[in-house]
Every structure is written in structure tokens, then in C-alpha cells.
Coordinates of C-alpha atoms in Angstrom, one line a residue:
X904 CA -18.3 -16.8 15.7
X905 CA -15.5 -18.8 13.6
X906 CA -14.2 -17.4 10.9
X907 CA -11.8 -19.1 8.4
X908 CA -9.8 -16.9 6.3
X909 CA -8.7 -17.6 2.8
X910 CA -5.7 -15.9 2.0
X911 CA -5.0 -14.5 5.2
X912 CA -1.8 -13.5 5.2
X913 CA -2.5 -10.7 2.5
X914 CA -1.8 -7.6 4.2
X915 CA -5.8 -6.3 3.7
X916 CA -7.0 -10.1 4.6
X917 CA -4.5 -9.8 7.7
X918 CA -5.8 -6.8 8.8
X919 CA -9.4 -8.3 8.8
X920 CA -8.1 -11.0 11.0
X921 CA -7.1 -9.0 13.7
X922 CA -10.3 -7.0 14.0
X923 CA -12.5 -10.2 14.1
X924 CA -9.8 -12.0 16.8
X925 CA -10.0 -8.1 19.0
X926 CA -13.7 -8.1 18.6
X927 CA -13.2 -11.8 20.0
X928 CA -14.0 -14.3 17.1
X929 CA -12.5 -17.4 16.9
X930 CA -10.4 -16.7 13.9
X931 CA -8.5 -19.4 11.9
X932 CA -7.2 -18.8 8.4
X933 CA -4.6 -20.3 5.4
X934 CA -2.5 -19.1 2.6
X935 CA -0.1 -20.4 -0.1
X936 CA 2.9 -18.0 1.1
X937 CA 3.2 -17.0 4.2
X938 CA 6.3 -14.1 5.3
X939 CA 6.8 -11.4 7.1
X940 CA 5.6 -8.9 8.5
X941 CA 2.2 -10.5 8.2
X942 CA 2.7 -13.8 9.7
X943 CA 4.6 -12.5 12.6
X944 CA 1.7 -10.4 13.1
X945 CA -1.0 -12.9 13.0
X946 CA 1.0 -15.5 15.3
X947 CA 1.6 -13.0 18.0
X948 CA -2.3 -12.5 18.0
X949 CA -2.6 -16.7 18.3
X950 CA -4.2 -16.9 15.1
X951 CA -3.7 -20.4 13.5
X952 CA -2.2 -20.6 10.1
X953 CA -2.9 -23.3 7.8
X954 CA -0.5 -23.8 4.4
X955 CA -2.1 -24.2 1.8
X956 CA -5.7 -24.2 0.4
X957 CA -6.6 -28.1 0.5
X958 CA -10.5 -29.2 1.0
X959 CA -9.7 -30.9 4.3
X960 CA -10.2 -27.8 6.1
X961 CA -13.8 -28.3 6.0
X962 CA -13.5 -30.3 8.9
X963 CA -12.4 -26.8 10.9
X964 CA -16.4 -26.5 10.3
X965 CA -16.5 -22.4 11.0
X966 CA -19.5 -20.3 11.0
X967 CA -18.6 -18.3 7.6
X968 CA -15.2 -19.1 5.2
X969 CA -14.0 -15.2 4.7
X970 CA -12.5 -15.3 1.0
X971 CA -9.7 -13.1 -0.2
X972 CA -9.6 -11.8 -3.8
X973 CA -6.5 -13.9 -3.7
X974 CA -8.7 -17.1 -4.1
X975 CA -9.8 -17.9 -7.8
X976 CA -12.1 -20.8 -9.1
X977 CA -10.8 -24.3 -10.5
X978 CA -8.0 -27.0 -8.8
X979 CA -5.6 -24.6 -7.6
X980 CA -8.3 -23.8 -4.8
X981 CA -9.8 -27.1 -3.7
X982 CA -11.3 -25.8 -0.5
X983 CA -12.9 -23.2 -2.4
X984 CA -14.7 -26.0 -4.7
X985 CA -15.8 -27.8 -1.8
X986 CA -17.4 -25.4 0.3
X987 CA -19.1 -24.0 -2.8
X988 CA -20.0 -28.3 -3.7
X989 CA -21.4 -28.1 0.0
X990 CA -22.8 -24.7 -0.1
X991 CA -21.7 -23.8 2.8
X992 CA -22.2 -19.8 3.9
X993 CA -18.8 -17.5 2.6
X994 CA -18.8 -14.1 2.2
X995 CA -15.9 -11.5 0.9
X996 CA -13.5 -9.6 3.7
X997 CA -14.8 -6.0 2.2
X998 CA -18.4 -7.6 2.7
X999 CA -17.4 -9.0 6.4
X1000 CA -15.5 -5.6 7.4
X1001 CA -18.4 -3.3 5.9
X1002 CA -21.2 -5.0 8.1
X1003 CA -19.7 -6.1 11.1
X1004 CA -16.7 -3.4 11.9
X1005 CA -17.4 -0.1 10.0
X1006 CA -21.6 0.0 10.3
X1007 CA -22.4 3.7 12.7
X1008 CA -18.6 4.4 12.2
X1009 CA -17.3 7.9 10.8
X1010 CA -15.3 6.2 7.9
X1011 CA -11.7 7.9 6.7
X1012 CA -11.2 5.8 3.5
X1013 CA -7.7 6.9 1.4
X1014 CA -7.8 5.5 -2.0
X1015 CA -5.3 6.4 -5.0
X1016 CA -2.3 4.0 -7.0
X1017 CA 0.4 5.6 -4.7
X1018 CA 0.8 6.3 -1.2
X1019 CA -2.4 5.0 -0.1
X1020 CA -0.5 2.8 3.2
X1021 CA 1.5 5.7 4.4
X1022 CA -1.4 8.4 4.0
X1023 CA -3.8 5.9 5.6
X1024 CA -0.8 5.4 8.6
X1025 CA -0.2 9.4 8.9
X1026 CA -4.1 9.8 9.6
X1027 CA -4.4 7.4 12.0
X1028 CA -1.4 8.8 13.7
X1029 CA -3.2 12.2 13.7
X1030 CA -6.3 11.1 15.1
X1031 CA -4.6 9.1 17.4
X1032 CA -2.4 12.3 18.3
X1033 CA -5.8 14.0 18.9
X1034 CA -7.1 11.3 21.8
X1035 CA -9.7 10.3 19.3
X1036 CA -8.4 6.9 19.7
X1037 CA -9.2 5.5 15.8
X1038 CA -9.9 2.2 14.9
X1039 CA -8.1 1.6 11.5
X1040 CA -7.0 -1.0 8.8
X1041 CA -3.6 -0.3 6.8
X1042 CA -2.2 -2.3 3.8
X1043 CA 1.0 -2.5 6.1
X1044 CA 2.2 -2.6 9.6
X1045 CA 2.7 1.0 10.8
X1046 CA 5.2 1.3 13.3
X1047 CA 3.5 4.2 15.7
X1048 CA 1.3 1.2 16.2
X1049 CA 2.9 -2.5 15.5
X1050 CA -0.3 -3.5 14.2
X1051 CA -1.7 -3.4 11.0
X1052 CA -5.8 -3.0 12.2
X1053 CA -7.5 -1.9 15.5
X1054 CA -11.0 -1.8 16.2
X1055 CA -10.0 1.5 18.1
X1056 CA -12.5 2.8 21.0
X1057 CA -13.4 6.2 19.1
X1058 CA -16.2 7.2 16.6
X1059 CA -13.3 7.3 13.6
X1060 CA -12.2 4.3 11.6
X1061 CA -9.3 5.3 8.9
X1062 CA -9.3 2.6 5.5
X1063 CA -7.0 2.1 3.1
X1064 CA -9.4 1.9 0.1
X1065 CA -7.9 -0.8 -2.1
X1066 CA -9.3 -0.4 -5.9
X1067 CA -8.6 -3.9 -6.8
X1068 CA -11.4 -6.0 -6.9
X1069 CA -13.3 -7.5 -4.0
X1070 CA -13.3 -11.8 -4.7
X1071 CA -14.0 -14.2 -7.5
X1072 CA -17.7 -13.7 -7.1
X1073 CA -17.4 -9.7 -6.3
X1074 CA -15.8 -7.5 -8.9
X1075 CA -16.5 -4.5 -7.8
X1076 CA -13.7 -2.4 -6.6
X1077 CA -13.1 -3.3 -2.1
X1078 CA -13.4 0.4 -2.0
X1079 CA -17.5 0.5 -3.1
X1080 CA -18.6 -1.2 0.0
X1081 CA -16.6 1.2 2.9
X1082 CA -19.5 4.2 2.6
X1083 CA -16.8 6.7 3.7
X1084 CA -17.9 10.3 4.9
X1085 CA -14.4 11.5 4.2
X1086 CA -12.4 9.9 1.1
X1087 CA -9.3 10.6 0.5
X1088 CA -8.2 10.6 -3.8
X1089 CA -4.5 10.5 -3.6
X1090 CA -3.6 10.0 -7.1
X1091 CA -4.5 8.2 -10.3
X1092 CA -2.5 6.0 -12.4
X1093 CA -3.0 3.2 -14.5
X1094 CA -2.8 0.1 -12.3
X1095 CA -3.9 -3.7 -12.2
X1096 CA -3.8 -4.4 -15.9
X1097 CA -4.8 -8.1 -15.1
X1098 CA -8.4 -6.7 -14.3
X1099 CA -8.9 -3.1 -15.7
X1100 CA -8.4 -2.6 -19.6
X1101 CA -7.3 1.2 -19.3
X1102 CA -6.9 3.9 -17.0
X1103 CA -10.9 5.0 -17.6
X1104 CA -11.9 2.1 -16.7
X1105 CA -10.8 2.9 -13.0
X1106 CA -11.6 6.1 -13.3
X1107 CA -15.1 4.6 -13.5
X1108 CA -14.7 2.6 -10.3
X1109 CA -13.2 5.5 -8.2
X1110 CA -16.4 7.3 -9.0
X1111 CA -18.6 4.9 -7.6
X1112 CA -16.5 5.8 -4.0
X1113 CA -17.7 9.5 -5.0
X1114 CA -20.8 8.1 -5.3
X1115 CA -21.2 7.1 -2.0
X1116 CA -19.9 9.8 0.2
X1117 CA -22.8 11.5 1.2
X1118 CA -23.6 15.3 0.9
X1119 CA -22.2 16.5 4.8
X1120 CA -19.3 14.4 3.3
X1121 CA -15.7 15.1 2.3
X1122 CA -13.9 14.5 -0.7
X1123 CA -10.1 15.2 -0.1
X1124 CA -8.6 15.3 -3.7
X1125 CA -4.7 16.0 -5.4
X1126 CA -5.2 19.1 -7.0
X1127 CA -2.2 18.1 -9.5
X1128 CA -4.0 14.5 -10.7
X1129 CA -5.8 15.2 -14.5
X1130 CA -7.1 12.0 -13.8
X1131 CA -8.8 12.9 -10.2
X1132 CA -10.5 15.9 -12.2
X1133 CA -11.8 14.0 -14.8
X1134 CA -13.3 11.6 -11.8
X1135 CA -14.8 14.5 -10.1
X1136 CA -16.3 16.2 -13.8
X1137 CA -18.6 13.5 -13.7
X1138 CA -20.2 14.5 -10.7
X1139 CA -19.7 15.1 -7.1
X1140 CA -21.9 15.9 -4.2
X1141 CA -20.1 17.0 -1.1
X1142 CA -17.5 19.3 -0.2
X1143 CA -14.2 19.0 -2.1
X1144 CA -10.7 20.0 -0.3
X1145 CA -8.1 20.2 -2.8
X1146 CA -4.2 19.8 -1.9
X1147 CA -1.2 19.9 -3.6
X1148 CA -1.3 23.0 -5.9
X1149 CA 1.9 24.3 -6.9
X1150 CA 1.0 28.4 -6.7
X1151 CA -1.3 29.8 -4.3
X1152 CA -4.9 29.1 -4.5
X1153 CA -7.8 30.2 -2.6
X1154 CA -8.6 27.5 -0.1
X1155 CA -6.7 25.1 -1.7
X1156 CA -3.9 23.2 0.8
X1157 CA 0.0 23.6 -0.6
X1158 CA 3.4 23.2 1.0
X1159 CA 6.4 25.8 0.8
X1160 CA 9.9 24.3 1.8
X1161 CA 12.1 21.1 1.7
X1162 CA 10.5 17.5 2.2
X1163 CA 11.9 16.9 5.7
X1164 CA 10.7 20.7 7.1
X1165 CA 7.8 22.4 5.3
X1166 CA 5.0 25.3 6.0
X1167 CA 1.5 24.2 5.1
X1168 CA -0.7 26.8 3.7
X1169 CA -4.4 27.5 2.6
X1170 CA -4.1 29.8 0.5
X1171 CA -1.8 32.5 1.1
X1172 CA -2.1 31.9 5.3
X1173 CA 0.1 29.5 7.1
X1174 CA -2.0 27.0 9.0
X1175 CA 1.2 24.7 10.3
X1176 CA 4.6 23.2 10.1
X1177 CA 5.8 19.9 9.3
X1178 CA 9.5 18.8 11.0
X1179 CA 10.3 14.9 10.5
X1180 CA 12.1 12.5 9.1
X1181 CA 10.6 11.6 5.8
X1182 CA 11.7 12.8 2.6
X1183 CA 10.1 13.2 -0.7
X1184 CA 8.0 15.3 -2.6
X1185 CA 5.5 12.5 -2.5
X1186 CA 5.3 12.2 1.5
X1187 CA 4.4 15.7 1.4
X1188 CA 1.6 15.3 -0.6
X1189 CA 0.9 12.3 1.4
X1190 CA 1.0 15.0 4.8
X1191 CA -1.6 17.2 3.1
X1192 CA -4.5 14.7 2.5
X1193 CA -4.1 13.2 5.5
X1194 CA -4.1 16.7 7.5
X1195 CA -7.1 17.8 5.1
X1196 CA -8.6 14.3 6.2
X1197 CA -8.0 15.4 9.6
X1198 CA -9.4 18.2 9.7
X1199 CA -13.4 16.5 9.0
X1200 CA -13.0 15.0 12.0
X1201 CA -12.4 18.1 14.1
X1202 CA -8.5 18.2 14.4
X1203 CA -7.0 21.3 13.1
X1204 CA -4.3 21.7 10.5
X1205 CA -2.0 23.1 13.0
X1206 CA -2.7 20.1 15.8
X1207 CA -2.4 17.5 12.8
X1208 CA 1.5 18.9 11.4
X1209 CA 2.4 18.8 15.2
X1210 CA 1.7 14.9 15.1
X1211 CA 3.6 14.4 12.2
X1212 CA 7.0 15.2 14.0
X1213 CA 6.2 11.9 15.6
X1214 CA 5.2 9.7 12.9
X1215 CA 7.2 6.6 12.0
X1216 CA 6.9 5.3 8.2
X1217 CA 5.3 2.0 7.6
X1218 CA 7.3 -1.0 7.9
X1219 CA 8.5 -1.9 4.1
X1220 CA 9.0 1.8 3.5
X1221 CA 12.4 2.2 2.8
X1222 CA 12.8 0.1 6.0
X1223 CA 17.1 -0.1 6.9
X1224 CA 17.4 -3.9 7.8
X1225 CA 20.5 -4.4 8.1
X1226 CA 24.3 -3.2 7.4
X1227 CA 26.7 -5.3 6.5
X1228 CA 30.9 -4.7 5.0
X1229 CA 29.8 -1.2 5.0
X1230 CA 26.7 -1.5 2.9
X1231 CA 23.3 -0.8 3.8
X1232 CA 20.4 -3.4 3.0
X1233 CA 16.8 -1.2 2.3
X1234 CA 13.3 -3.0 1.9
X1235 CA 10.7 -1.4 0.0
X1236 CA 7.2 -2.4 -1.2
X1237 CA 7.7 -0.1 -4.6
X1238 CA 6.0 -2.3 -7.1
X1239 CA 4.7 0.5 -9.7
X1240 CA 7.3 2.3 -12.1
X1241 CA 6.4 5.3 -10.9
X1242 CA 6.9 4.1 -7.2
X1243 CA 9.9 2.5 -8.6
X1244 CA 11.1 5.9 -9.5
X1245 CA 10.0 8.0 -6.7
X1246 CA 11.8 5.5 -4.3
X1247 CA 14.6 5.6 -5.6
X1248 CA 14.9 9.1 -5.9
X1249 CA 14.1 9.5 -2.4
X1250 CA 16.6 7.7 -1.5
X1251 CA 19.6 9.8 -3.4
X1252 CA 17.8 12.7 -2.0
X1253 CA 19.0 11.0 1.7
X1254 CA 22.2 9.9 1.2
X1255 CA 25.6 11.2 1.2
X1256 CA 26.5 12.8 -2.2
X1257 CA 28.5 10.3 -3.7
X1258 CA 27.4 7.1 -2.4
X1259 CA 25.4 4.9 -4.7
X1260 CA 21.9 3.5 -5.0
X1261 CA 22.1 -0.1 -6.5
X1262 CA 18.3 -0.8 -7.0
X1263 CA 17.3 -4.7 -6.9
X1264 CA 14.1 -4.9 -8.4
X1265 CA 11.4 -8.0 -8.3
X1266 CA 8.4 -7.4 -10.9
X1267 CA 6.0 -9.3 -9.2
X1268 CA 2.4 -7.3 -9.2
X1269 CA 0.2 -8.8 -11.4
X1270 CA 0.2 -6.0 -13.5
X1271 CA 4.6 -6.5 -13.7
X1272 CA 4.0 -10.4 -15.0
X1273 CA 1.8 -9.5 -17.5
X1274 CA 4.4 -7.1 -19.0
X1275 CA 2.2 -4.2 -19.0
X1276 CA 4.1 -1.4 -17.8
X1277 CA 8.0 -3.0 -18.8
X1278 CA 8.5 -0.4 -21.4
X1279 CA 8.8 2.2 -18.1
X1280 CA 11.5 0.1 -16.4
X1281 CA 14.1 1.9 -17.8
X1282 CA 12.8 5.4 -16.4
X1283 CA 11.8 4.1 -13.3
X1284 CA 15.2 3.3 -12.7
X1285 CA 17.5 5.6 -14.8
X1286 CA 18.3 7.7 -11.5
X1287 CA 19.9 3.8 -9.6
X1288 CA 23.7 3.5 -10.3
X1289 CA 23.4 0.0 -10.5
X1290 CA 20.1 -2.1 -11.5
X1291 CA 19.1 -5.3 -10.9
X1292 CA 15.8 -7.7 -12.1
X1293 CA 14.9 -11.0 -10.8
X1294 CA 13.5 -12.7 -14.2
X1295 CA 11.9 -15.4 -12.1
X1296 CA 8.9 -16.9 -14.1
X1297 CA 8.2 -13.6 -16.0
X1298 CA 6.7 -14.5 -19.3
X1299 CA 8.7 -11.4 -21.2
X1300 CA 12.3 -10.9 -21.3
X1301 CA 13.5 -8.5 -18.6
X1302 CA 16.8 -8.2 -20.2
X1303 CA 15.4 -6.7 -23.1
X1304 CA 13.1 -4.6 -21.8
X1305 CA 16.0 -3.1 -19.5
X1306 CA 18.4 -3.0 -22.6
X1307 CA 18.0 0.6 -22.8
X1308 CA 20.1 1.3 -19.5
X1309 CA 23.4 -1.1 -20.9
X1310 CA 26.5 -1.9 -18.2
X1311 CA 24.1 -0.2 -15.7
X1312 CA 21.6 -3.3 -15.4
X1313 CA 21.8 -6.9 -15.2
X1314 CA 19.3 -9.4 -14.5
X1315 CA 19.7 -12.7 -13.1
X1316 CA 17.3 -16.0 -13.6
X1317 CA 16.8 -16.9 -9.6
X1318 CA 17.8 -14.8 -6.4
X1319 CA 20.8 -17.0 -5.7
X1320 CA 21.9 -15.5 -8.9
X1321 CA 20.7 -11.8 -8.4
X1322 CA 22.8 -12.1 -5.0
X1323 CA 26.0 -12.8 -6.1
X1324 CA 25.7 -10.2 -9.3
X1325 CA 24.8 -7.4 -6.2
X1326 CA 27.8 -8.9 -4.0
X1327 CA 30.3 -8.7 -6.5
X1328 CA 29.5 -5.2 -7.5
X1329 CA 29.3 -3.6 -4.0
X1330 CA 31.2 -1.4 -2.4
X1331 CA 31.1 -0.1 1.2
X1332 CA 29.0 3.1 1.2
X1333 CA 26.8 1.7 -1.2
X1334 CA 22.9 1.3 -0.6
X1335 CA 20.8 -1.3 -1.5
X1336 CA 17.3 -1.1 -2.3
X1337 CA 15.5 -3.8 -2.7
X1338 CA 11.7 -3.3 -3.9
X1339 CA 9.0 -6.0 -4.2
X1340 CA 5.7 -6.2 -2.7
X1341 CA 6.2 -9.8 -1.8
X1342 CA 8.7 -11.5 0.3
X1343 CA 11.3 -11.5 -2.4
X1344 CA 12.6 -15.0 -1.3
X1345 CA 14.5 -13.3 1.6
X1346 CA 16.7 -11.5 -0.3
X1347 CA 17.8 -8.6 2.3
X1348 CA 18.9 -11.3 5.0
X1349 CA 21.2 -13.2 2.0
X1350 CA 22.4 -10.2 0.8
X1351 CA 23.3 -9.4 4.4
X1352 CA 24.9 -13.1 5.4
X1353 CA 26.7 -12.5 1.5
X1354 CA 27.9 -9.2 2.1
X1355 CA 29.1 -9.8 5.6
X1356 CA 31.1 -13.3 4.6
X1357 CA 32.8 -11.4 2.5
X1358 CA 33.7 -8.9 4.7

């Protein structure tokens, strides 16, 4: 077949382009921005990318238009309108993946508002540690792999379980149409204020995943996470491994000791030992569901923390790219205030005491332009020594909603602007962390050319 992908340089819509071009579709696709790591990825597979969403590309006549949840009704979308004038035959990438990639597989889906790329990484990493050879789809490029998505050879296909909706004509959470056996509930946060009201409201969705995990199922939840409890007070019918507790608790999975080294325990009985290079509080948490994950498809706890010691963070997780005058250049795709936060803590947790965390900050989630979560800005990044906002085309003032942390933020109009602010104030030894989940205008290489001229 030929398949024409709208929005396809969106990490999820990405991923579905691989799978079809491996499985050996003719795959074409377009998109309004298209950056790294995504478009490096889908050029290397000889996947041609077309700018832009104009009608003409009707005349690329595929078999089915796949539609990302990117693509919205009205004149922004003019091929849209015309294949819907011509009814012509379009389905959703969920809908596409669902029927044609993960139909007879053993489905690993990870959902939750954090961590849901690096989880979905570390379990793919573990099966693949095992010789189970996983096919898999990660919001991200994972670098044990290079690739976001493989259609993998084994019985096991690992998902990151997006909650956002599915397209224009879908709303229904991506999630709904994966039918997992084991599903992973990381965490729950309010999230996506441009589609869900309040924090019941998804809730609601991530019980339809319970929904359909069947009974010989797994449901692999955060023992901490009210929210995750409440989801599961409304029913569940398979097995439930909980991770996470703080004190022992029978069955229940929990780690004793630092971030970077750590016993995992069931219970009171040590079932392995994690040695690597992450740090965070958070990671760990992230090791547990994946190993619990893990462990439905035959792998055991101890065989799982063993392939941890060999697994590389996602690319855009705290990713070093570059040092420059004695300052180091971070990428990050912390979008959330509380991923804010937790990045930036991690961070200080890895660097010399001392040396200084100057956080450079782009709200640019849907749920950051509406304004919904600015009041947390401040506490997101009260731990930085320095913090900076792009204001961009925000519709609320950034400046006063980052009042609250004085001398120690500024916030500039463009990212020529934001630059020059960070340049001026840096000092070698400092790190900079820059955190959007877009391309942020190609901050980290200007702040690297700036940096280094001034050297």
C-alpha cells in the first residue's frame, strides 16, 4: 500500500511511519515543522517529506491518508478539506497501528503524564536483553536502539500509550484502541487542559485502558498515585502489580538505596539490583514498572535489573549537546511543571556542588499556551539558579506569572533575545537546561556558537 501521513514528523506519527515503511509500504507523509530527531529519522528510512498541508498532494493519490491528531478542520488544513470534499478513504494512526501492526501481538502499553518515553524505552530494552526481540513504538528515539519503532520479530510489542486524543474525527484517548494484556499506569496528573476539563475527566479515559485489559491480563500500577487508586476503585479485572511503595508491603515492588545503585524488593525479599547511569527518584520508579512489565512476559526481576546497567536514556532526556567556554548545553523534553521540576532537580542531584543550573524554559504544550498550569512555574523552577522564559506568542504574561522568583528570572520576547540574556549571565561551570518539547528554534546550537564566540 501507500500511505500518506499527515503530521508525520510527530514523534507517535513518526513512529507509525517506520513500521509501515519496515513492513514495506510505500510511505509518504507532510508536516508544518519539521526538526530533529524526527526528521533525521524518517530521511535515513527514505521517507519523503512534504512541508506543509496544501491540497495538491492529492495528486500523490495513496491508498489511505493516515491523519495525526495534529490535523484539525477549516483553512489551516486544506488537504484535509479536500480529501474529505472527495471522500477519499483516511483513517487515524492509533486506528492504522491497532489493525495492521499490533492484531495477535502480546501488547506492553505504558501510559501515565510522566515518564511514559523512558519507561516504554527501559522495557523494550529488557525484552530485548531477554532475546525476545520486541517490536515497539516510543514517543522518542531511544538510543539502545536509534529508532523510535520496530516491527520486532518476537511475540511482544511495547507502546507508549498516549492519553491525548486520537484525530479530529476520534476523541477517544490513542490509548483505547492498543487492547494491551499488560498496561503499565505510571502516574496521573492533570494534563492537556485544551481537551480534558479536569483531572477526572482523564481519570475516566484511563479507565477505559482498564477496561480493556483482559482477565489473564496485567495492570502494572504506582502504588503512590491517589489518582491511579481512584482509577482502579472503579473497577478492575486482572491481576494488579503495584510499585513504588515507600515501606514494605506484601508483594508490592519498592526500591532501597540511591537513584544511580538501588536493591529492588517484593516485599521484604530482594529480587535484584539496579547499577547505571540515571539519576532520579523518578527513573526509579520508571525501573520498577518496566521490570513489573517485564516480568508478564516471562523475564524475571533479577534478569530485567541486569539489563538496566546497559540502558541508555532517550534522546531529549537530559541529552549533553554540546560544551562550549566551559558551559554545558542540556536538551530536555520537560514540558509539565512537575517534569519541569523533577528535571531540574535531577540535574543538581548530578553536578558538582556549587556549579549552577540556569533553566531556559519554552511553554509550548498546549496545555502551557493556554495558561493553565502558569501559576506552578514558579515551583517548577524555584530549585534553577537562574530562569529563563521564551514569551513567544503566549497569550498571558510570562513575566508576571514568574514575578514570584524576582532577579532570579527573566524572560525574553524571541530566542535571539533569550540567548543573549543566558550568554551574558553565564559562567564557565554553569549548566544549561533547556526544556521544550518542540524544536525550541535551535536554541542549544546558538547558545553553543554564542557561548563559544565569546570565549
Amino acid at each position: 500500500m501507500h500511505l500518506h501521513i499527515l503530521g508525520i514528523c510527530g514523534t507517535f506519527m513518526g513512529g507509525i511511519a517506520a513500521l509501515a515503511r519496515e513492513a514495506g509500504h510505500r510511505v509518504t507523509g507532510c508536516d508544518a515543522n519539521v526538526y530533529p530527531p524526527m526528521s533525521t529519522q524518517l530521511q535515513a528510512l527514505g521517507i519523503e517529506l512534504i512541508e506543509g498541508f496544501g491540497a495538491d498532494q492529492l495528486a500523490l493519490k495513496p491508498d489511505v491518508f493516515v491523519i495525526g491528531n495534529v490535523v484539525t478542520r477549516g483553512e489551516r488544513f486544506p488537504l484535509m478539506e479536500a480529501i474529505l470534499d472527495a471522500g477519499l478513504p483516511y483513517v487515524s494512526g492509533p486506528q492504522w497501528l491497532a489493525e495492521h501492526v499490533l492484531q495477535g501481538r502480546h501488547v506492553l502499553a505504558v501510559a501515565g503524564t510522566h515518564g511514559k518515553t523512558t519507561t516504554t524505552s527501559m522495557l523494550a530494552w529488557i525484552l530485548e536483553a531477554a532475546g525476545q526481540q520486541p517490536g515497539f513504538l516510543v514517543g522518542g528515539v531511544p538510543q539502545n536502539f536509534e529508532v523510535s519503532a520496530r516491527l520486532g520479530k518476537g511475540q511482544a510489542f511495547v507502546i507508549e500509550a498516549d492519553e491525548y486524543d486520537t484525530a479530529f474525527f476520534d476523541k477517544r484517548s490513542k490509548f483505547v484502541h492498543y487492547r494491551p494484556r499488560t498496561a503499565v499506569l505510571n502516574n496521573l496528573e492533570y494534563d492537556h487542559a485544551d481537551i480534558f476539563p479536569d483531572l477526572a475527566a482523564i481519570e475516566t479515559q484511563f479507565h477505559h485502558l482498564v477496561r480493556t485489559v483482559p482477565a489473564s491480563g496485567r495492570l502494572v500500577v504506582n502504588a503512590r498515585d491517589e489518582a491511579l487508586q481512584r482509577v482502579l476503585a472503579r473497577g478492575q479485572w486482572s491481576e494488579v502489580q503495584r510499585f513504588g511503595a515507600k515501606r514494605e508491603e506484601p508483594g508490592v515492588l519498592r526500591v532501597r538505596g540511591e537513584p544511580q545503585a538501588f536493591d529492588v524488593l517484593r516485599g521484604a525479599l530482594k529480587v535484584g539490583r539496579v547499577e547505571w547511569a540515571l539519576m532520579g527518584e523518578h527513573n526509579q520508579l520508571n525501573a520498577l514498572a518496566a521490570i513489573a512489565a517485564a516480568e508478564h512476559v516471562g523475564v524475571a526481576p533479577e534478569q530485567a535489573c541486569a539489563a538496566l546497567a546497559s540502558f541508555q536514556n532517550v534522546r531529549r532526556r537530559m541529552e549533553l549537546r554540546g560544551e562550549a567556554g566551559g558551559v554545558k548545553v542540556y536538551d530536555d523534553f520537560a514540558h509539565h511543571p512537575t517534569a519541569i521540576r523533577t528535571t531540574v532537580d535531577g540535574l543538581r542531584r548530578r553536578i558538582a556542588p556549587g556549579d549552577r543550573v540556569l533553566a531556559i524554559f519554552e511553554p509550548r504544550s498546549n496545555t502551557m499556551k493556554l495558561g493553565a498550569m502558569k501559576a506552578q512555574l514558579p515551583w517548577a523552577l524555584e530549585e534553577a539558579d537562574l530562569s529563563f522564559c521564551h514569551q513567544g506568542g503566549l497569550g498571558w504574561d510570562a513575566r508576571e506569572a514568574l514575578a514570584p522568583l524576582g532577579a532570579h528570572a527573566q524572560v525574553a520576547d524571541d530566542v535571539d533575545a533569550l540567548v543573549a540574556s543566558v550568554v551574558k549571565l553565564a559562567k564557565p561551570g554553569d549548566h544549561l537546561l533547556c526544556m521544550s518539547n518542540g524544536g525550541f528554534s535551535g536554541i542549544h546550537d546558538k547558545l553553543l556558537r554564542a557561548l563559544a564566540s565569546r570565549a
